[in-house]
Amino acid sequence: DAKTTQPTSMDCAEGRAANLPCNHSTISGNEYVYWYRQIHSQGPQYIIHGLKNNETNEMASLIITEDRKSSTLILPHATLRDTAVYYCIVRLQYNNNDMRFGAGTRLTVKP
Amino acid sequence: KAGVTQTPRYLIKTRGQQVTLSCSPISGHRSVSWYQQTPGQGLQFLFEYFSETQRNKGNFPGRFSGRQFSNSRSEMNVSTLELGDSALYLCASSLASGYEQFFGPGTRLTVL
């Protein structure tokens, strides 16, 4: 069972920042927040993960609230190719690979 | 570095048959996990193999099985196929258990 709650869908204008929220109010202290995305009919693509500090890589930034009960994935300059379903996942690292995907957020980037 | 490859990409079978799907992980990755994706149930974890041993298993019937070879390549088998087994089967590899998983393109299985 997924331990996260995400909006079903969101729209974003091309070139603008896309901010995707995720609630994980039951997260425990040693669980990480992972983000993946899936472009239609392809395998999910790893984006970023974090424990409690904000993280940034070449694809996105991850902002985790101080109480760790929610997070936001930020795509700084969304392009049409960022249209996908985005999954927020809570998991134990260094434990196992059983990732519980929820329904995710369908992000549509519009020109 | 080559990504995760899965073969075949598409497969059509009939009820009662069995099927074997193959996954080649990223070079150096020792953990392989399998997932099933359907419109109704979404992405569901099937099982994980590390060093030729099954480490974890999801909530699927015994008709679903897998194995991993010494070169980390993995196969999954579904016996006595049912219509509900029609799905996209995804393989993911990682350096070891718990690390970021990198997914292949999937095998789309259709059971008629």
mmCIF file of N, CA, C and O in Angstrom, chain B residues 24-111:
data_model
loop_
_atom_site.group_PDB
_atom_site.id
_atom_site.type_symbol
_atom_site.label_atom_id
_atom_site.label_comp_id
_atom_site.label_asym_id
_atom_site.label_seq_id
_atom_site.Cartn_x
_atom_site.Cartn_y
_atom_site.Cartn_z
ATOM 1 N N SER B 24 18.133 -8.051 -18.778
ATOM 2 C CA SER B 24 19.573 -7.878 -18.597
ATOM 3 C C SER B 24 19.813 -6.562 -17.887
ATOM 4 O O SER B 24 19.457 -5.503 -18.404
ATOM 5 N N PRO B 25 20.403 -6.611 -16.695
ATOM 6 C CA PRO B 25 20.575 -5.376 -15.916
ATOM 7 C C PRO B 25 21.722 -4.536 -16.448
ATOM 8 O O PRO B 25 22.489 -4.975 -17.303
ATOM 9 N N ILE B 26 21.828 -3.344 -15.910
ATOM 10 C CA ILE B 26 22.968 -2.477 -16.210
ATOM 11 C C ILE B 26 24.231 -3.165 -15.710
ATOM 12 O O ILE B 26 24.225 -3.785 -14.639
ATOM 13 N N SER B 27 25.301 -3.066 -16.475
ATOM 14 C CA SER B 27 26.554 -3.707 -16.110
ATOM 15 C C SER B 27 26.984 -3.261 -14.709
ATOM 16 O O SER B 27 27.012 -2.067 -14.395
ATOM 17 N N GLY B 28 27.299 -4.241 -13.874
ATOM 18 C CA GLY B 28 27.723 -3.932 -12.513
ATOM 19 C C GLY B 28 26.600 -3.968 -11.494
ATOM 20 O O GLY B 28 26.855 -4.002 -10.283
ATOM 21 N N HIS B 29 25.372 -3.939 -11.968
ATOM 22 C CA HIS B 29 24.230 -4.021 -11.052
ATOM 23 C C HIS B 29 23.966 -5.489 -10.702
ATOM 24 O O HIS B 29 23.929 -6.347 -11.577
ATOM 25 N N ARG B 30 23.755 -5.735 -9.418
ATOM 26 C CA ARG B 30 23.573 -7.103 -8.970
ATOM 27 C C ARG B 30 22.150 -7.410 -8.523
ATOM 28 O O ARG B 30 21.814 -8.553 -8.254
ATOM 29 N N SER B 31 21.338 -6.376 -8.410
ATOM 30 C CA SER B 31 19.962 -6.583 -7.952
ATOM 31 C C SER B 31 19.004 -6.352 -9.105
ATOM 32 O O SER B 31 19.129 -5.376 -9.852
ATOM 33 N N VAL B 32 18.063 -7.263 -9.257
ATOM 34 C CA VAL B 32 17.039 -7.141 -10.300
ATOM 35 C C VAL B 32 15.671 -7.319 -9.653
ATOM 36 O O VAL B 32 15.459 -8.274 -8.904
ATOM 37 N N SER B 33 14.779 -6.403 -9.950
ATOM 38 C CA SER B 33 13.413 -6.484 -9.436
ATOM 39 C C SER B 33 12.434 -6.506 -10.598
ATOM 40 O O SER B 33 12.716 -5.945 -11.658
ATOM 41 N N TRP B 34 11.314 -7.116 -10.366
ATOM 42 C CA TRP B 34 10.266 -7.209 -11.384
ATOM 43 C C TRP B 34 8.987 -6.570 -10.861
ATOM 44 O O TRP B 34 8.629 -6.717 -9.676
ATOM 45 N N TYR B 35 8.293 -5.868 -11.769
ATOM 46 C CA TYR B 35 7.039 -5.212 -11.440
ATOM 47 C C TYR B 35 6.021 -5.520 -12.532
ATOM 48 O O TYR B 35 6.366 -5.711 -13.691
ATOM 49 N N GLN B 36 4.762 -5.525 -12.122
ATOM 50 C CA GLN B 36 3.661 -5.666 -13.063
ATOM 51 C C GLN B 36 2.883 -4.355 -13.074
ATOM 52 O O GLN B 36 2.606 -3.792 -12.015
ATOM 53 N N GLN B 37 2.550 -3.872 -14.257
ATOM 54 C CA GLN B 37 1.762 -2.644 -14.352
ATOM 55 C C GLN B 37 0.509 -2.892 -15.168
ATOM 56 O O GLN B 37 0.584 -3.305 -16.331
ATOM 57 N N THR B 38 -0.635 -2.648 -14.571
ATOM 58 C CA THR B 38 -1.920 -2.749 -15.248
ATOM 59 C C THR B 38 -2.704 -1.467 -15.021
ATOM 60 O O THR B 38 -2.462 -0.758 -14.029
ATOM 61 N N PRO B 39 -3.635 -1.149 -15.892
ATOM 62 C CA PRO B 39 -4.438 0.075 -15.699
ATOM 63 C C PRO B 39 -5.209 0.070 -14.385
ATOM 64 O O PRO B 39 -5.357 1.100 -13.740
ATOM 65 N N GLY B 40 -5.657 -1.091 -13.958
ATOM 66 C CA GLY B 40 -6.474 -1.159 -12.752
ATOM 67 C C GLY B 40 -5.682 -1.133 -11.459
ATOM 68 O O GLY B 40 -6.075 -0.476 -10.490
ATOM 69 N N GLN B 41 -4.567 -1.829 -11.423
ATOM 70 C CA GLN B 41 -3.787 -1.975 -10.192
ATOM 71 C C GLN B 41 -2.539 -1.108 -10.150
ATOM 72 O O GLN B 41 -1.888 -1.011 -9.109
ATOM 73 N N GLY B 42 -2.189 -0.501 -11.247
ATOM 74 C CA GLY B 42 -0.988 0.319 -11.263
ATOM 75 C C GLY B 42 0.265 -0.538 -11.245
ATOM 76 O O GLY B 42 0.263 -1.690 -11.671
ATOM 77 N N LEU B 43 1.332 0.040 -10.715
ATOM 78 C CA LEU B 43 2.621 -0.648 -10.634
ATOM 79 C C LEU B 43 2.694 -1.459 -9.357
ATOM 80 O O LEU B 43 2.573 -0.919 -8.264
ATOM 81 N N GLN B 44 2.913 -2.767 -9.491
ATOM 82 C CA GLN B 44 2.982 -3.623 -8.319
ATOM 83 C C GLN B 44 4.264 -4.440 -8.348
ATOM 84 O O GLN B 44 4.632 -5.000 -9.372
ATOM 85 N N PHE B 45 4.903 -4.515 -7.182
ATOM 86 C CA PHE B 45 6.156 -5.248 -7.016
ATOM 87 C C PHE B 45 5.899 -6.747 -7.054
ATOM 88 O O PHE B 45 5.024 -7.260 -6.346
ATOM 89 N N LEU B 46 6.681 -7.437 -7.873
ATOM 90 C CA LEU B 46 6.564 -8.900 -7.971
ATOM 91 C C LEU B 46 7.601 -9.583 -7.080
ATOM 92 O O LEU B 46 7.260 -10.326 -6.175
ATOM 93 N N PHE B 47 8.864 -9.380 -7.381
ATOM 94 C CA PHE B 47 9.946 -9.936 -6.572
ATOM 95 C C PHE B 47 11.272 -9.281 -6.920
ATOM 96 O O PHE B 47 11.402 -8.584 -7.919
ATOM 97 N N GLU B 48 12.241 -9.551 -6.034
ATOM 98 C CA GLU B 48 13.584 -9.009 -6.193
ATOM 99 C C GLU B 48 14.598 -10.137 -6.047
ATOM 100 O O GLU B 48 14.450 -11.008 -5.181
ATOM 101 N N TYR B 49 15.609 -10.090 -6.904
ATOM 102 C CA TYR B 49 16.699 -11.054 -6.829
ATOM 103 C C TYR B 49 18.022 -10.321 -6.635
ATOM 104 O O TYR B 49 18.263 -9.270 -7.232
ATOM 105 N N PHE B 50 18.826 -10.892 -5.791
ATOM 106 C CA PHE B 50 20.169 -10.352 -5.545
ATOM 107 C C PHE B 50 21.106 -11.540 -5.356
ATOM 108 O O PHE B 50 20.837 -12.424 -4.541
ATOM 109 N N SER B 51 22.197 -11.549 -6.105
ATOM 110 C CA SER B 51 23.159 -12.654 -6.034
ATOM 111 C C SER B 51 22.462 -14.004 -6.152
ATOM 112 O O SER B 51 22.690 -14.913 -5.345
ATOM 113 N N GLU B 52 21.593 -14.098 -7.134
ATOM 114 C CA GLU B 52 20.912 -15.343 -7.497
ATOM 115 C C GLU B 52 19.902 -15.820 -6.461
ATOM 116 O O GLU B 52 19.395 -16.946 -6.560
ATOM 117 N N THR B 53 19.602 -15.004 -5.478
ATOM 118 C CA THR B 53 18.670 -15.377 -4.421
ATOM 119 C C THR B 53 17.489 -14.416 -4.399
ATOM 120 O O THR B 53 17.674 -13.205 -4.528
ATOM 121 N N GLN B 54 16.314 -14.972 -4.238
ATOM 122 C CA GLN B 54 15.140 -14.113 -4.120
ATOM 123 C C GLN B 54 15.142 -13.471 -2.739
ATOM 124 O O GLN B 54 15.131 -14.156 -1.705
ATOM 125 N N ARG B 55 15.108 -12.153 -2.715
ATOM 126 C CA ARG B 55 15.186 -11.434 -1.440
ATOM 127 C C ARG B 55 13.811 -11.039 -0.926
ATOM 128 O O ARG B 55 13.580 -11.042 0.274
ATOM 129 N N ASN B 56 12.965 -10.626 -1.830
ATOM 130 C CA ASN B 56 11.638 -10.171 -1.439
ATOM 131 C C ASN B 56 10.637 -10.610 -2.482
ATOM 132 O O ASN B 56 10.980 -10.790 -3.652
ATOM 133 N N LYS B 57 9.414 -10.751 -2.029
ATOM 134 C CA LYS B 57 8.359 -11.178 -2.939
ATOM 135 C C LYS B 57 7.100 -10.394 -2.639
ATOM 136 O O LYS B 57 6.749 -10.182 -1.474
ATOM 137 N N GLY B 58 6.441 -9.970 -3.684
ATOM 138 C CA GLY B 58 5.188 -9.261 -3.528
ATOM 139 C C GLY B 58 4.031 -10.242 -3.378
ATOM 140 O O GLY B 58 4.211 -11.454 -3.285
ATOM 141 N N ASN B 59 2.835 -9.706 -3.395
ATOM 142 C CA ASN B 59 1.641 -10.511 -3.158
ATOM 143 C C ASN B 59 1.073 -11.035 -4.466
ATOM 144 O O ASN B 59 0.022 -10.604 -4.923
ATOM 145 N N PHE B 60 1.762 -11.965 -5.058
ATOM 146 C CA PHE B 60 1.326 -12.589 -6.297
ATOM 147 C C PHE B 60 1.289 -14.098 -6.107
ATOM 148 O O PHE B 60 2.019 -14.646 -5.295
ATOM 149 N N PRO B 61 0.416 -14.783 -6.874
ATOM 150 C CA PRO B 61 0.324 -16.242 -6.731
ATOM 151 C C PRO B 61 1.589 -16.943 -7.198
ATOM 152 O O PRO B 61 2.436 -16.365 -7.874
ATOM 153 N N GLY B 62 1.681 -18.221 -6.826
ATOM 154 C CA GLY B 62 2.865 -19.002 -7.144
ATOM 155 C C GLY B 62 3.093 -19.220 -8.626
ATOM 156 O O GLY B 62 4.166 -19.688 -9.025
ATOM 157 N N ARG B 63 2.083 -18.876 -9.455
ATOM 158 C CA ARG B 63 2.273 -19.007 -10.898
ATOM 159 C C ARG B 63 3.365 -18.065 -11.406
ATOM 160 O O ARG B 63 3.906 -18.260 -12.492
ATOM 161 N N PHE B 64 3.644 -17.053 -10.619
ATOM 162 C CA PHE B 64 4.690 -16.084 -10.968
ATOM 163 C C PHE B 64 5.983 -16.498 -10.267
ATOM 164 O O PHE B 64 6.023 -16.631 -9.038
ATOM 165 N N SER B 65 7.001 -16.714 -11.039
ATOM 166 C CA SER B 65 8.274 -17.117 -10.457
ATOM 167 C C SER B 65 9.402 -16.450 -11.215
ATOM 168 O O SER B 65 9.203 -15.896 -12.306
ATOM 169 N N GLY B 66 10.573 -16.524 -10.641
ATOM 170 C CA GLY B 66 11.712 -15.900 -11.309
ATOM 171 C C GLY B 66 12.995 -16.594 -10.919
ATOM 172 O O GLY B 66 13.013 -17.503 -10.074
ATOM 173 N N ARG B 67 14.050 -16.154 -11.556
ATOM 174 C CA ARG B 67 15.374 -16.622 -11.164
ATOM 175 C C ARG B 67 16.401 -15.624 -11.654
ATOM 176 O O ARG B 67 16.112 -14.799 -12.545
ATOM 177 N N GLN B 68 17.584 -15.725 -11.079
ATOM 178 C CA GLN B 68 18.680 -14.858 -11.497
ATOM 179 C C GLN B 68 19.903 -15.717 -11.725
ATOM 180 O O GLN B 68 20.176 -16.658 -10.961
ATOM 181 N N PHE B 69 20.636 -15.382 -12.729
ATOM 182 C CA PHE B 69 21.832 -16.144 -13.108
ATOM 183 C C PHE B 69 23.083 -15.476 -12.533
ATOM 184 O O PHE B 69 23.031 -14.347 -12.038
ATOM 185 N N SER B 70 24.191 -16.187 -12.653
ATOM 186 C CA SER B 70 25.438 -15.682 -12.051
ATOM 187 C C SER B 70 25.905 -14.377 -12.685
ATOM 188 O O SER B 70 26.643 -13.611 -12.069
ATOM 189 N N ASN B 71 25.468 -14.101 -13.903
ATOM 190 C CA ASN B 71 25.846 -12.831 -14.546
ATOM 191 C C ASN B 71 24.829 -11.735 -14.258
ATOM 192 O O ASN B 71 24.852 -10.692 -14.902
ATOM 193 N N SER B 72 23.941 -11.966 -13.301
ATOM 194 C CA SER B 72 22.901 -11.040 -12.841
ATOM 195 C C SER B 72 21.693 -10.938 -13.767
ATOM 196 O O SER B 72 20.706 -10.311 -13.390
ATOM 197 N N ARG B 73 21.771 -11.522 -14.925
ATOM 198 C CA ARG B 73 20.597 -11.548 -15.790
ATOM 199 C C ARG B 73 19.469 -12.300 -15.090
ATOM 200 O O ARG B 73 19.718 -13.201 -14.283
ATOM 201 N N SER B 74 18.247 -11.890 -15.373
ATOM 202 C CA SER B 74 17.118 -12.492 -14.665
ATOM 203 C C SER B 74 16.026 -12.876 -15.646
ATOM 204 O O SER B 74 15.890 -12.287 -16.732
ATOM 205 N N GLU B 75 15.273 -13.870 -15.277
ATOM 206 C CA GLU B 75 14.090 -14.268 -16.025
ATOM 207 C C GLU B 75 12.918 -14.369 -15.058
ATOM 208 O O GLU B 75 13.090 -14.688 -13.882
ATOM 209 N N MET B 76 11.743 -14.066 -15.582
ATOM 210 C CA MET B 76 10.549 -14.356 -14.805
ATOM 211 C C MET B 76 9.633 -15.227 -15.659
ATOM 212 O O MET B 76 9.630 -15.137 -16.889
ATOM 213 N N ASN B 77 8.923 -16.081 -14.989
ATOM 214 C CA ASN B 77 8.049 -17.035 -15.664
ATOM 215 C C ASN B 77 6.630 -16.919 -15.094
ATOM 216 O O ASN B 77 6.453 -16.752 -13.883
ATOM 217 N N VAL B 78 5.685 -16.977 -15.978
ATOM 218 C CA VAL B 78 4.287 -17.030 -15.541
ATOM 219 C C VAL B 78 3.683 -18.278 -16.163
ATOM 220 O O VAL B 78 3.699 -18.446 -17.390
ATOM 221 N N SER B 79 3.185 -19.149 -15.323
ATOM 222 C CA SER B 79 2.583 -20.384 -15.825
ATOM 223 C C SER B 79 1.061 -20.259 -15.822
ATOM 224 O O SER B 79 0.491 -19.392 -15.150
ATOM 225 N N THR B 80 0.432 -21.118 -16.571
ATOM 226 C CA THR B 80 -1.031 -21.177 -16.641
ATOM 227 C C THR B 80 -1.618 -19.766 -16.749
ATOM 228 O O THR B 80 -2.351 -19.286 -15.872
ATOM 229 N N LEU B 81 -1.294 -19.114 -17.823
ATOM 230 C CA LEU B 81 -1.678 -17.714 -18.004
ATOM 231 C C LEU B 81 -3.188 -17.513 -17.922
ATOM 232 O O LEU B 81 -3.984 -18.333 -18.396
ATOM 233 N N GLU B 82 -3.540 -16.385 -17.307
ATOM 234 C CA GLU B 82 -4.936 -15.963 -17.208
ATOM 235 C C GLU B 82 -5.088 -14.627 -17.928
ATOM 236 O O GLU B 82 -4.106 -13.898 -18.128
ATOM 237 N N LEU B 83 -6.323 -14.304 -18.287
ATOM 238 C CA LEU B 83 -6.564 -13.046 -18.984
ATOM 239 C C LEU B 83 -6.043 -11.855 -18.186
ATOM 240 O O LEU B 83 -5.504 -10.892 -18.732
ATOM 241 N N GLY B 84 -6.188 -11.946 -16.867
ATOM 242 C CA GLY B 84 -5.764 -10.862 -15.991
ATOM 243 C C GLY B 84 -4.269 -10.661 -15.902
ATOM 244 O O GLY B 84 -3.808 -9.694 -15.290
ATOM 245 N N ASP B 85 -3.516 -11.563 -16.491
ATOM 246 C CA ASP B 85 -2.058 -11.421 -16.493
ATOM 247 C C ASP B 85 -1.594 -10.482 -17.597
ATOM 248 O O ASP B 85 -0.403 -10.160 -17.668
ATOM 249 N N SER B 86 -2.503 -10.053 -18.438
ATOM 250 C CA SER B 86 -2.152 -9.076 -19.466
ATOM 251 C C SER B 86 -1.675 -7.801 -18.785
ATOM 252 O O SER B 86 -2.400 -7.208 -17.978
ATOM 253 N N ALA B 87 -0.479 -7.389 -19.099
ATOM 254 C CA ALA B 87 0.121 -6.264 -18.384
ATOM 255 C C ALA B 87 1.439 -5.877 -19.030
ATOM 256 O O ALA B 87 1.945 -6.583 -19.912
ATOM 257 N N LEU B 88 1.974 -4.776 -18.536
ATOM 258 C CA LEU B 88 3.345 -4.393 -18.856
ATOM 259 C C LEU B 88 4.222 -4.909 -17.724
ATOM 260 O O LEU B 88 3.990 -4.568 -16.558
ATOM 261 N N TYR B 89 5.183 -5.737 -18.045
ATOM 262 C CA TYR B 89 6.089 -6.283 -17.029
ATOM 263 C C TYR B 89 7.406 -5.536 -17.119
ATOM 264 O O TYR B 89 8.079 -5.530 -18.146
ATOM 265 N N LEU B 90 7.757 -4.933 -16.002
ATOM 266 C CA LEU B 90 8.937 -4.079 -15.943
ATOM 267 C C LEU B 90 10.005 -4.707 -15.080
ATOM 268 O O LEU B 90 9.736 -5.259 -14.023
ATOM 269 N N CYS B 91 11.214 -4.582 -15.552
ATOM 270 C CA CYS B 91 12.379 -5.051 -14.818
ATOM 271 C C CYS B 91 13.178 -3.816 -14.409
ATOM 272 O O CYS B 91 13.282 -2.854 -15.185
ATOM 273 N N ALA B 92 13.717 -3.836 -13.210
ATOM 274 C CA ALA B 92 14.541 -2.726 -12.741
ATOM 275 C C ALA B 92 15.814 -3.287 -12.137
ATOM 276 O O ALA B 92 15.783 -4.302 -11.438
ATOM 277 N N SER B 93 16.936 -2.622 -12.397
ATOM 278 C CA SER B 93 18.178 -3.068 -11.794
ATOM 279 C C SER B 93 18.751 -1.986 -10.900
ATOM 280 O O SER B 93 18.481 -0.793 -11.077
ATOM 281 N N SER B 94 19.515 -2.422 -9.918
ATOM 282 C CA SER B 94 20.191 -1.493 -9.021
ATOM 283 C C SER B 94 21.507 -2.109 -8.584
ATOM 284 O O SER B 94 21.701 -3.327 -8.689
ATOM 285 N N LEU B 95 22.407 -1.260 -8.097
ATOM 286 C CA LEU B 95 23.717 -1.760 -7.669
ATOM 287 C C LEU B 95 23.557 -2.882 -6.651
ATOM 288 O O LEU B 95 24.210 -3.910 -6.718
ATOM 289 N N ALA B 96 22.690 -2.619 -5.706
ATOM 290 C CA ALA B 96 22.389 -3.609 -4.670
ATOM 291 C C ALA B 96 21.006 -3.274 -4.140
ATOM 292 O O ALA B 96 20.380 -2.308 -4.565
ATOM 293 N N SER B 97 20.544 -4.077 -3.245
ATOM 294 C CA SER B 97 19.206 -3.867 -2.702
ATOM 295 C C SER B 97 19.141 -2.529 -1.981
ATOM 296 O O SER B 97 20.029 -2.204 -1.198
ATOM 297 N N GLY B 98 18.129 -1.753 -2.271
ATOM 298 C CA GLY B 98 17.930 -0.486 -1.589
ATOM 299 C C GLY B 98 18.466 0.721 -2.327
ATOM 300 O O GLY B 98 18.169 1.848 -1.947
ATOM 301 N N TYR B 99 19.229 0.516 -3.360
ATOM 302 C CA TYR B 99 19.753 1.639 -4.145
ATOM 303 C C TYR B 99 18.743 2.047 -5.222
ATOM 304 O O TYR B 99 17.727 1.386 -5.419
ATOM 305 N N GLU B 100 19.035 3.172 -5.889
ATOM 306 C CA GLU B 100 18.123 3.635 -6.931
ATOM 307 C C GLU B 100 17.941 2.546 -7.979
ATOM 308 O O GLU B 100 18.901 1.910 -8.395
ATOM 309 N N GLN B 101 16.703 2.395 -8.399
ATOM 310 C CA GLN B 101 16.395 1.387 -9.396
ATOM 311 C C GLN B 101 16.234 2.042 -10.764
ATOM 312 O O GLN B 101 15.616 3.089 -10.882
ATOM 313 N N PHE B 102 16.768 1.390 -11.755
ATOM 314 C CA PHE B 102 16.685 1.870 -13.120
ATOM 315 C C PHE B 102 15.869 0.855 -13.921
ATOM 316 O O PHE B 102 16.204 -0.327 -13.970
ATOM 317 N N PHE B 103 14.819 1.358 -14.526
ATOM 318 C CA PHE B 103 13.855 0.478 -15.177
ATOM 319 C C PHE B 103 14.162 0.278 -16.658
ATOM 320 O O PHE B 103 14.674 1.173 -17.340
ATOM 321 N N GLY B 104 13.803 -0.909 -17.138
ATOM 322 C CA GLY B 104 13.854 -1.179 -18.561
ATOM 323 C C GLY B 104 12.566 -0.708 -19.225
ATOM 324 O O GLY B 104 11.670 -0.187 -18.562
ATOM 325 N N PRO B 105 12.471 -0.919 -20.541
ATOM 326 C CA PRO B 105 11.297 -0.450 -21.283
ATOM 327 C C PRO B 105 10.062 -1.304 -21.058
ATOM 328 O O PRO B 105 8.948 -0.883 -21.363
ATOM 329 N N GLY B 106 10.250 -2.504 -20.538
ATOM 330 C CA GLY B 106 9.115 -3.369 -20.257
ATOM 331 C C GLY B 106 8.803 -4.353 -21.371
ATOM 332 O O GLY B 106 9.215 -4.173 -22.528
ATOM 333 N N THR B 107 8.102 -5.396 -21.002
ATOM 334 C CA THR B 107 7.544 -6.356 -21.953
ATOM 335 C C THR B 107 6.034 -6.280 -21.834
ATOM 336 O O THR B 107 5.485 -6.452 -20.748
ATOM 337 N N ARG B 108 5.393 -5.995 -22.955
ATOM 338 C CA ARG B 108 3.933 -5.932 -22.917
ATOM 339 C C ARG B 108 3.379 -7.296 -23.282
ATOM 340 O O ARG B 108 3.547 -7.755 -24.412
ATOM 341 N N LEU B 109 2.739 -7.929 -22.318
ATOM 342 C CA LEU B 109 2.160 -9.262 -22.494
ATOM 343 C C LEU B 109 0.658 -9.143 -22.675
ATOM 344 O O LEU B 109 -0.026 -8.502 -21.863
ATOM 345 N N THR B 110 0.165 -9.751 -23.714
ATOM 346 C CA THR B 110 -1.275 -9.811 -23.952
ATOM 347 C C THR B 110 -1.699 -11.266 -23.910
ATOM 348 O O THR B 110 -1.123 -12.099 -24.628
ATOM 349 N N VAL B 111 -2.672 -11.576 -23.068
ATOM 350 C CA VAL B 111 -3.188 -12.934 -22.962
ATOM 351 C C VAL B 111 -4.589 -12.969 -23.566
ATOM 352 O O VAL B 111 -5.477 -12.215 -23.154
#
